[in-house]
mmCIF file of C-alpha atoms in Angstrom:
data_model
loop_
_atom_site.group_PDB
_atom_site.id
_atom_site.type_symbol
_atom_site.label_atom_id
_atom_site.label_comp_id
_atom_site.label_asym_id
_atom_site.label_seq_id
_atom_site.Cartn_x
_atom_site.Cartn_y
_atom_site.Cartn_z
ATOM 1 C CA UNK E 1 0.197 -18.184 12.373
ATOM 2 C CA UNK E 2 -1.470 -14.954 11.331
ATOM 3 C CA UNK E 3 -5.413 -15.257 11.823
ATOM 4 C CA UNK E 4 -7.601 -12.331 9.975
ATOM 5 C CA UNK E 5 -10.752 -14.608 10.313
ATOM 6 C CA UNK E 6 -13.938 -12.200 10.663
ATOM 7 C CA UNK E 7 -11.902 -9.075 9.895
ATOM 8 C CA UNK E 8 -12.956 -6.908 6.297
ATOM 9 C CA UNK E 9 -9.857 -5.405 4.848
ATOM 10 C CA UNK E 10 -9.567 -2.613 1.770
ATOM 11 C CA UNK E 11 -6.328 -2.621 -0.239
ATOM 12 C CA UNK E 12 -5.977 -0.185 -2.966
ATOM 13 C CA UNK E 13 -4.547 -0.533 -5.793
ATOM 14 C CA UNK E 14 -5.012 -4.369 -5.557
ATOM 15 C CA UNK E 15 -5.741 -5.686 -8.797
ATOM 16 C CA UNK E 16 -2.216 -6.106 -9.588
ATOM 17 C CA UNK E 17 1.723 -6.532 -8.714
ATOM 18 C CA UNK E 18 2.381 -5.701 -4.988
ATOM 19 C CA UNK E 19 -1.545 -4.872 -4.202
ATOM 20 C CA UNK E 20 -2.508 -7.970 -5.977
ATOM 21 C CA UNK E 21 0.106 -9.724 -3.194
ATOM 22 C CA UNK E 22 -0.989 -8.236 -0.215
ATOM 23 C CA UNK E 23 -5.217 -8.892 -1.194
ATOM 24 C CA UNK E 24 -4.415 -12.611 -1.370
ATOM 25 C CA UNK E 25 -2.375 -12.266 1.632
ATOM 26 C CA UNK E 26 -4.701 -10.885 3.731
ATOM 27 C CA UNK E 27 -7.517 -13.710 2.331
ATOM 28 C CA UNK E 28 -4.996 -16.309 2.546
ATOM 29 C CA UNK E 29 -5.299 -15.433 6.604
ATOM 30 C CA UNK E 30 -8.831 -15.466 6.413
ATOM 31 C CA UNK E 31 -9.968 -11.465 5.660
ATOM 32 C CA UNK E 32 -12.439 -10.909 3.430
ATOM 33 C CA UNK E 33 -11.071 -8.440 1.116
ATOM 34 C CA UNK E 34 -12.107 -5.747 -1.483
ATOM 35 C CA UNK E 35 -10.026 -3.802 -3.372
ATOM 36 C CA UNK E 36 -9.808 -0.907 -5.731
ATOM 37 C CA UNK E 37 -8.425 -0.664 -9.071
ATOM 38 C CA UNK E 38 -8.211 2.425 -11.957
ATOM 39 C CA UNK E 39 -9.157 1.016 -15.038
ATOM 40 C CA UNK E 40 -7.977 -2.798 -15.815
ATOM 41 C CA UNK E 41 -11.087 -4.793 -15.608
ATOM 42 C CA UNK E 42 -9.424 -7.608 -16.736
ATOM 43 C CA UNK E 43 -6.865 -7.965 -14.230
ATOM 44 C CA UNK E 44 -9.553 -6.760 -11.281
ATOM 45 C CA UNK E 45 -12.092 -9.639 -12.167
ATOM 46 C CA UNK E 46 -8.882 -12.161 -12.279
ATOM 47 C CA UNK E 47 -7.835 -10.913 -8.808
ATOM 48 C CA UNK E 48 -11.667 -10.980 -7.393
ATOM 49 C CA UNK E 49 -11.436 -14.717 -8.387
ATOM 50 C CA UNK E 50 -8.524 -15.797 -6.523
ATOM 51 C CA UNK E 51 -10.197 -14.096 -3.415
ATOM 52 C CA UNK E 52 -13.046 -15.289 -4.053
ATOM 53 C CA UNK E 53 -11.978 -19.230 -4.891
ATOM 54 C CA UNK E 54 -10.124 -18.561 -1.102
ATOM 55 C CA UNK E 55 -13.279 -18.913 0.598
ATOM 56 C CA UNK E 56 -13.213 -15.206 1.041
ATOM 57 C CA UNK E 57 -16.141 -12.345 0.125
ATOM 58 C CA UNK E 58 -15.044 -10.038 -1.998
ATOM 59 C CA UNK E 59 -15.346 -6.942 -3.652
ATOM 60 C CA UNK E 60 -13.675 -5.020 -6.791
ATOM 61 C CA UNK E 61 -14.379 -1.129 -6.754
ATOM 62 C CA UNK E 62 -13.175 0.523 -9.862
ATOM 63 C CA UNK E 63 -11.960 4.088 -8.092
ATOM 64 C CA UNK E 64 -9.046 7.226 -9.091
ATOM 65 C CA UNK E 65 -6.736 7.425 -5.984
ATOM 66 C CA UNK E 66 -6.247 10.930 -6.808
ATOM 67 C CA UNK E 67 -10.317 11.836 -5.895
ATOM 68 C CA UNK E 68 -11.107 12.471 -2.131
ATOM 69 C CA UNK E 69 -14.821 12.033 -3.538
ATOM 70 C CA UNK E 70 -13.664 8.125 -4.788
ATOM 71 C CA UNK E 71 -12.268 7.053 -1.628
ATOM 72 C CA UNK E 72 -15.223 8.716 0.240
ATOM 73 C CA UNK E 73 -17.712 6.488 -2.753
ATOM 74 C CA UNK E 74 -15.155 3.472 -2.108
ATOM 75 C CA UNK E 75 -14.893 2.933 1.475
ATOM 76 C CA UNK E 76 -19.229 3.348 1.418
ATOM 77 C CA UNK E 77 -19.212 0.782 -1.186
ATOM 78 C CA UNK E 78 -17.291 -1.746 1.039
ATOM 79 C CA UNK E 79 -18.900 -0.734 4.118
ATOM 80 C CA UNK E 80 -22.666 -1.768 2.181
ATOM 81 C CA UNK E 81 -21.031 -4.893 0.915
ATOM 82 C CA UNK E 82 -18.954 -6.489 3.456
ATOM 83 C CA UNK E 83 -19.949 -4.368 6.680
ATOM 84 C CA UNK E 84 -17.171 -2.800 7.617
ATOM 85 C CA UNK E 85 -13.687 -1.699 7.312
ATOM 86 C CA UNK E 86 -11.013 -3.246 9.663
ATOM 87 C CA UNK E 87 -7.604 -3.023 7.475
ATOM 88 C CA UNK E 88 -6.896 -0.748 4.999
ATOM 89 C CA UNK E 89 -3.837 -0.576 2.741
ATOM 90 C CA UNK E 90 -2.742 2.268 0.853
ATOM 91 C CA UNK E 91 -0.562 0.867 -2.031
ATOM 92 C CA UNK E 92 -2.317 2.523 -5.363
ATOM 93 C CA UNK E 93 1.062 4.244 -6.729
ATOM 94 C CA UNK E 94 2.054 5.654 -9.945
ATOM 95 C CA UNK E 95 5.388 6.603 -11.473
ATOM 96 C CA UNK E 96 6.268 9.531 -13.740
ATOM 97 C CA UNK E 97 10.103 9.196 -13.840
ATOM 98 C CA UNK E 98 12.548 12.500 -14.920
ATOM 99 C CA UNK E 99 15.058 14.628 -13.917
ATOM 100 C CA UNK E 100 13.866 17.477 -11.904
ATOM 101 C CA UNK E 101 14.979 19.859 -14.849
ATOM 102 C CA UNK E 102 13.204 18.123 -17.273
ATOM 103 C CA UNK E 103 10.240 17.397 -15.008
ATOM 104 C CA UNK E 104 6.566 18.519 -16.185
ATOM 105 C CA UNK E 105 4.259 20.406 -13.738
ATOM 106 C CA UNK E 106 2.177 17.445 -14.894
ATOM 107 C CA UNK E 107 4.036 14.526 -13.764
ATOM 108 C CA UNK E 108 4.398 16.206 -10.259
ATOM 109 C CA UNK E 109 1.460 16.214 -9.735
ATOM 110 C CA UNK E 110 0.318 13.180 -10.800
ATOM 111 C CA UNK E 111 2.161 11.202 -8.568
ATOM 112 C CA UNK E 112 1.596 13.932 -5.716
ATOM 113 C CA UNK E 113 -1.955 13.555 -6.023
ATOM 114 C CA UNK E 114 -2.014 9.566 -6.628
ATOM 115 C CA UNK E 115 0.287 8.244 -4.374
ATOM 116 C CA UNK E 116 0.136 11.109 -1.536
ATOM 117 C CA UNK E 117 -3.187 12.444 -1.369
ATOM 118 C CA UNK E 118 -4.746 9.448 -2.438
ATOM 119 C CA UNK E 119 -3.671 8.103 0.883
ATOM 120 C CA UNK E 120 -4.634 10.658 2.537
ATOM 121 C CA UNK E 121 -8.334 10.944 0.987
ATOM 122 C CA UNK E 122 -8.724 7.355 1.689
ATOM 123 C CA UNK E 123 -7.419 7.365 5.193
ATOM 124 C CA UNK E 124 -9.769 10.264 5.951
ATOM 125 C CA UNK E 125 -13.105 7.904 4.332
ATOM 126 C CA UNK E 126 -12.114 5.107 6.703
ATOM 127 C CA UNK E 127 -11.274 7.422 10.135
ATOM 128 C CA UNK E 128 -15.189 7.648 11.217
ATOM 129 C CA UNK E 129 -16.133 4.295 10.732
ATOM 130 C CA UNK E 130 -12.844 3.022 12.436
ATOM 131 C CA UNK E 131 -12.955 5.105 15.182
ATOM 132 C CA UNK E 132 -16.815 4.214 15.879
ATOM 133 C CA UNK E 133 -15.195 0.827 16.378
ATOM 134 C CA UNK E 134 -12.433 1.997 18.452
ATOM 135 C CA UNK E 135 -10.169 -0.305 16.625
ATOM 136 C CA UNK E 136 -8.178 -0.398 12.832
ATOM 137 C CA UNK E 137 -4.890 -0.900 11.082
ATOM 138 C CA UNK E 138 -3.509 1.065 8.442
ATOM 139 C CA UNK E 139 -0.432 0.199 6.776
ATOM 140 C CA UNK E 140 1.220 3.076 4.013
ATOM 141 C CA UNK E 141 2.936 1.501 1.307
ATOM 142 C CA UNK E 142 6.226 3.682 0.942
ATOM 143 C CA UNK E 143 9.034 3.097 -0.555
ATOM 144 C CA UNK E 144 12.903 2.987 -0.204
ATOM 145 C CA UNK E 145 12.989 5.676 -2.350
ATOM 146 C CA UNK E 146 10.763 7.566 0.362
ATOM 147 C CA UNK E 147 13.847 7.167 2.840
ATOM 148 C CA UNK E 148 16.569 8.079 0.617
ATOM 149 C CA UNK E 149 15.613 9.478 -2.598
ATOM 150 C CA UNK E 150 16.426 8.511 -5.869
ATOM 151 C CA UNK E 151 18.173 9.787 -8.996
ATOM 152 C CA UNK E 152 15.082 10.913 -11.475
ATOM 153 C CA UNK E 153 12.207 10.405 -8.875
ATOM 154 C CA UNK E 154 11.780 13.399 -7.005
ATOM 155 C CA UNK E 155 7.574 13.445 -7.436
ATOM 156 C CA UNK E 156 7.752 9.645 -6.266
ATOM 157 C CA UNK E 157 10.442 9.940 -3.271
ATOM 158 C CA UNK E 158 8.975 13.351 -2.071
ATOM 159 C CA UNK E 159 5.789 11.196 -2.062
ATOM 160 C CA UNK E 160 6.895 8.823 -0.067
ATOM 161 C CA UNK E 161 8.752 10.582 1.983
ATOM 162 C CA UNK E 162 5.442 12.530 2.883
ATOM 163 C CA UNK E 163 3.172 8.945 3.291
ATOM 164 C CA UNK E 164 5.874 8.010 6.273
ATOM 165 C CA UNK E 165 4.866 11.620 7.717
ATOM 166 C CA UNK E 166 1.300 10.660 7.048
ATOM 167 C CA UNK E 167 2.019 7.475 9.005
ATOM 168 C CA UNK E 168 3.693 9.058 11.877
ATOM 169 C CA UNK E 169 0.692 11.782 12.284
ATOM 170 C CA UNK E 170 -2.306 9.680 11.705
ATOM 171 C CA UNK E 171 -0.923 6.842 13.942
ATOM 172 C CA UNK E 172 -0.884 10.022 16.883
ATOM 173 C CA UNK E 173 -4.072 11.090 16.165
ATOM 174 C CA UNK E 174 -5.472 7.794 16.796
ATOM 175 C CA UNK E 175 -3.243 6.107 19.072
ATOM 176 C CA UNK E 176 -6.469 6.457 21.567
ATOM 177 C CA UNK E 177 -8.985 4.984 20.071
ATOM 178 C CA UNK E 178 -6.895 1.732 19.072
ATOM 179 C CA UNK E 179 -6.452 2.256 15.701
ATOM 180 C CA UNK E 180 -2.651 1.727 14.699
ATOM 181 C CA UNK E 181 -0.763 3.075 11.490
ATOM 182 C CA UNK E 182 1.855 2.267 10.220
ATOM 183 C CA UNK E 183 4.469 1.558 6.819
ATOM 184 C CA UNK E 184 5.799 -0.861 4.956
ATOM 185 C CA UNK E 185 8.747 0.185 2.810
ATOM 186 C CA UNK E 186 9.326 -2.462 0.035
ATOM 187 C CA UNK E 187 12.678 -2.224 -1.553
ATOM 188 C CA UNK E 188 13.062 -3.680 -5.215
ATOM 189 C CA UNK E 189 10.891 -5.767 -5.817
ATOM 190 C CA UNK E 190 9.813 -8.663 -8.964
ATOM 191 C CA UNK E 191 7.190 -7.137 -10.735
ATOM 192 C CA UNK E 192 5.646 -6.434 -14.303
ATOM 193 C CA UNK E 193 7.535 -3.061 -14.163
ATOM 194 C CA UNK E 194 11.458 -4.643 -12.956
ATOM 195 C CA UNK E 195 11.266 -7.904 -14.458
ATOM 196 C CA UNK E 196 11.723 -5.281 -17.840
ATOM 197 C CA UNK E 197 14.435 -3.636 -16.997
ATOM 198 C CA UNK E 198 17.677 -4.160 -18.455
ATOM 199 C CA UNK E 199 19.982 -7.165 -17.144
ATOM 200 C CA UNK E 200 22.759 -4.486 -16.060
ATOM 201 C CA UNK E 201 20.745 -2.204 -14.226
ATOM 202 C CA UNK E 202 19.146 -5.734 -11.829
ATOM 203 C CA UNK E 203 22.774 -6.517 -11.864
ATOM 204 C CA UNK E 204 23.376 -3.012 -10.106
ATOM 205 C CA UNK E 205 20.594 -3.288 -7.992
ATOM 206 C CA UNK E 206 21.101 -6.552 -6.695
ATOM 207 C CA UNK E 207 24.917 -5.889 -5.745
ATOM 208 C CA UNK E 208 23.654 -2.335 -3.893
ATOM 209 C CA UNK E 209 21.497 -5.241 -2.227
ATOM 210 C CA UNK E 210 22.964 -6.652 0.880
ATOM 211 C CA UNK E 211 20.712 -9.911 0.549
ATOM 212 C CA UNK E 212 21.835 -9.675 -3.150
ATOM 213 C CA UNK E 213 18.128 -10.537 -5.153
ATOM 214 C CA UNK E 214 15.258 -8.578 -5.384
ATOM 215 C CA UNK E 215 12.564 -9.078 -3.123
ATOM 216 C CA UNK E 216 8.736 -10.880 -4.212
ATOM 217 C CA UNK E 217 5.719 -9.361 -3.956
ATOM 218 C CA UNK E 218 4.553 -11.926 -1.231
ATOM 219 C CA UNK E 219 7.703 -11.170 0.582
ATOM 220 C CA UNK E 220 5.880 -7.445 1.626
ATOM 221 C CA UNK E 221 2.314 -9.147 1.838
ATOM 222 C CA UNK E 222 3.618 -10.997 4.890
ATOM 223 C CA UNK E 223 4.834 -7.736 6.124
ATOM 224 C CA UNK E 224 1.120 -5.986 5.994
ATOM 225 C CA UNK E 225 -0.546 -9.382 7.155
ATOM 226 C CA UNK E 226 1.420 -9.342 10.143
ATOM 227 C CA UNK E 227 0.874 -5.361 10.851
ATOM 228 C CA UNK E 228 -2.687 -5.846 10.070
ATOM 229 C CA UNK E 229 -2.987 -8.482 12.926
ATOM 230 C CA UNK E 230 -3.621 -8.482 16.657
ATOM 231 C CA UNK E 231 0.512 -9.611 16.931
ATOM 232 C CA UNK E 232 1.300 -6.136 15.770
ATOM 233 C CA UNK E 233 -1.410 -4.359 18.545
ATOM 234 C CA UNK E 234 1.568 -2.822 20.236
ATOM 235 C CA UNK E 235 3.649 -1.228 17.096
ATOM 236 C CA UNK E 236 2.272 2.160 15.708
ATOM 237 C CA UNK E 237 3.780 5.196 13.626
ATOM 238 C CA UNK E 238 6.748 2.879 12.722
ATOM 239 C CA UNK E 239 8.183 2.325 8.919
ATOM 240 C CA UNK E 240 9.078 -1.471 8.320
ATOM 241 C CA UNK E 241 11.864 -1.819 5.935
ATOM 242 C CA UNK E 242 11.131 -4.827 4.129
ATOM 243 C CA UNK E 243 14.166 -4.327 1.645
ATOM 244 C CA UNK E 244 17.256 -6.542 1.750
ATOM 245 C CA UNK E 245 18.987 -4.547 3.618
ATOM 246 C CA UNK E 246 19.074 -1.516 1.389
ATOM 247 C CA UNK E 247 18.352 1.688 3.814
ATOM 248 C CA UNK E 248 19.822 1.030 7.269
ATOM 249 C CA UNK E 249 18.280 3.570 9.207
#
């Protein structure tokens, strides 16, 4: 059984899908939990509730992944609500799909900025207050794409690719203090976004998929819970494949 009791955890991106998982995950095992979100108020508020009718404390904090000043307003936000900051996830992610010919300067770096700096701005707003602890997990949401790149998503996999070599150098840099880091790398998963796409292309997916299905959202919330716990104390800089079988590496 994975026990969070006592520990404050941030998850970005967590008003919906995957980030929406993980929040109730990590309440489910007893963190308190706030989250950010970009601009659906709607779907924040339902998410607070759920924490909330857990047991839990929480907090919503409307924030752009993109601005190192918003994670830096963010993580001081949670740290004058709940405390402190044991567990943060970095799952806010954005996709602006095209071939690389037909690829705007925009859409680069959109999903650059969102899904690769953002991690790293937010990372860098929890390092002082973890390390004045001497203790932390982070866990990277990356991506199978992030491992072996994919057709029409070179912003998102060279994103990804660069969060595992965020993982790999922030989990050195603070091996010594007892913070770990590390990444979860979801393969296809249900969501708003897959459950829309056309019956042939899941059909392709699931037969490239040696489990054959797509995986669930709660499926990679049990991933972070358990690298967000004291079972995982001894695993840092390491990229958990939570994926079907997809990328054997």
């Amino acid at each position: 059984m994975i026990e969070l009791d006592g520990k404050v955890a941030l998850v970005t991106g967590g008003s919906r899908g995957i980030g929406r998982a993980i929040a109730l995950r990590l309440a489910t095992q007893g963190a308190d939990v706030a989250f950010t979100y970009r601009g659906n108020a709607a779907a924040a508020a339902a998410a607070l509730g759920e924490i909330e009718a857990l047991g839990r404390r929480g907090l919503a904090v409307q924030a752009d992944a993109a601005d190192g000043t918003s994670a830096e307003t963010a993580v001081k936000s949670v740290l004058d609500a709940l405390g402190k900051v044991d567990i943060l996830v970095n799952n806010a992610g954005i996709t602006r799909d095209d071939l690389i010919m037909r690829m705007s300067a925009d859409a680069w770096n959109d999903v650059i900025d969102t899904n690769l700096s953002g991690a790293f701005w937010m990372t860098k707003a929890v390092t002082r207050p973890m390390l004045k602890a001497r203790s932390g997990r982070i866990i990277n949401i990356t991506s199978v794409s992030g491992q072996a790149g994919q057709t029409g998503q070179a912003n998102y996999s060279a994103a990804k690719a660069g969060l595992i070599g965020l993982t790999k150098a922030t989990a050195r840099e603070l091996a010594s203090r007892g913070i770990t880091v590390n990444a979860v790398a979801p393969g296809f998963v249900l969501t708003e976004l897959t459950q829309d796409l056309p019956e042939a292309l899941q059909a392709q997916i699931t037969e490239r998929t040696p489990l054959g299905r797509f995986g669930t959202p709660e499926e990679i919330a049990q991933a972070v819970a358990f690298l967000a716990s004291d079972d995982a104390a001894y695993i840092t800089g390491q990229v958990l494949a939570v994926d079907g079988g997809l990328v054997m590496m």
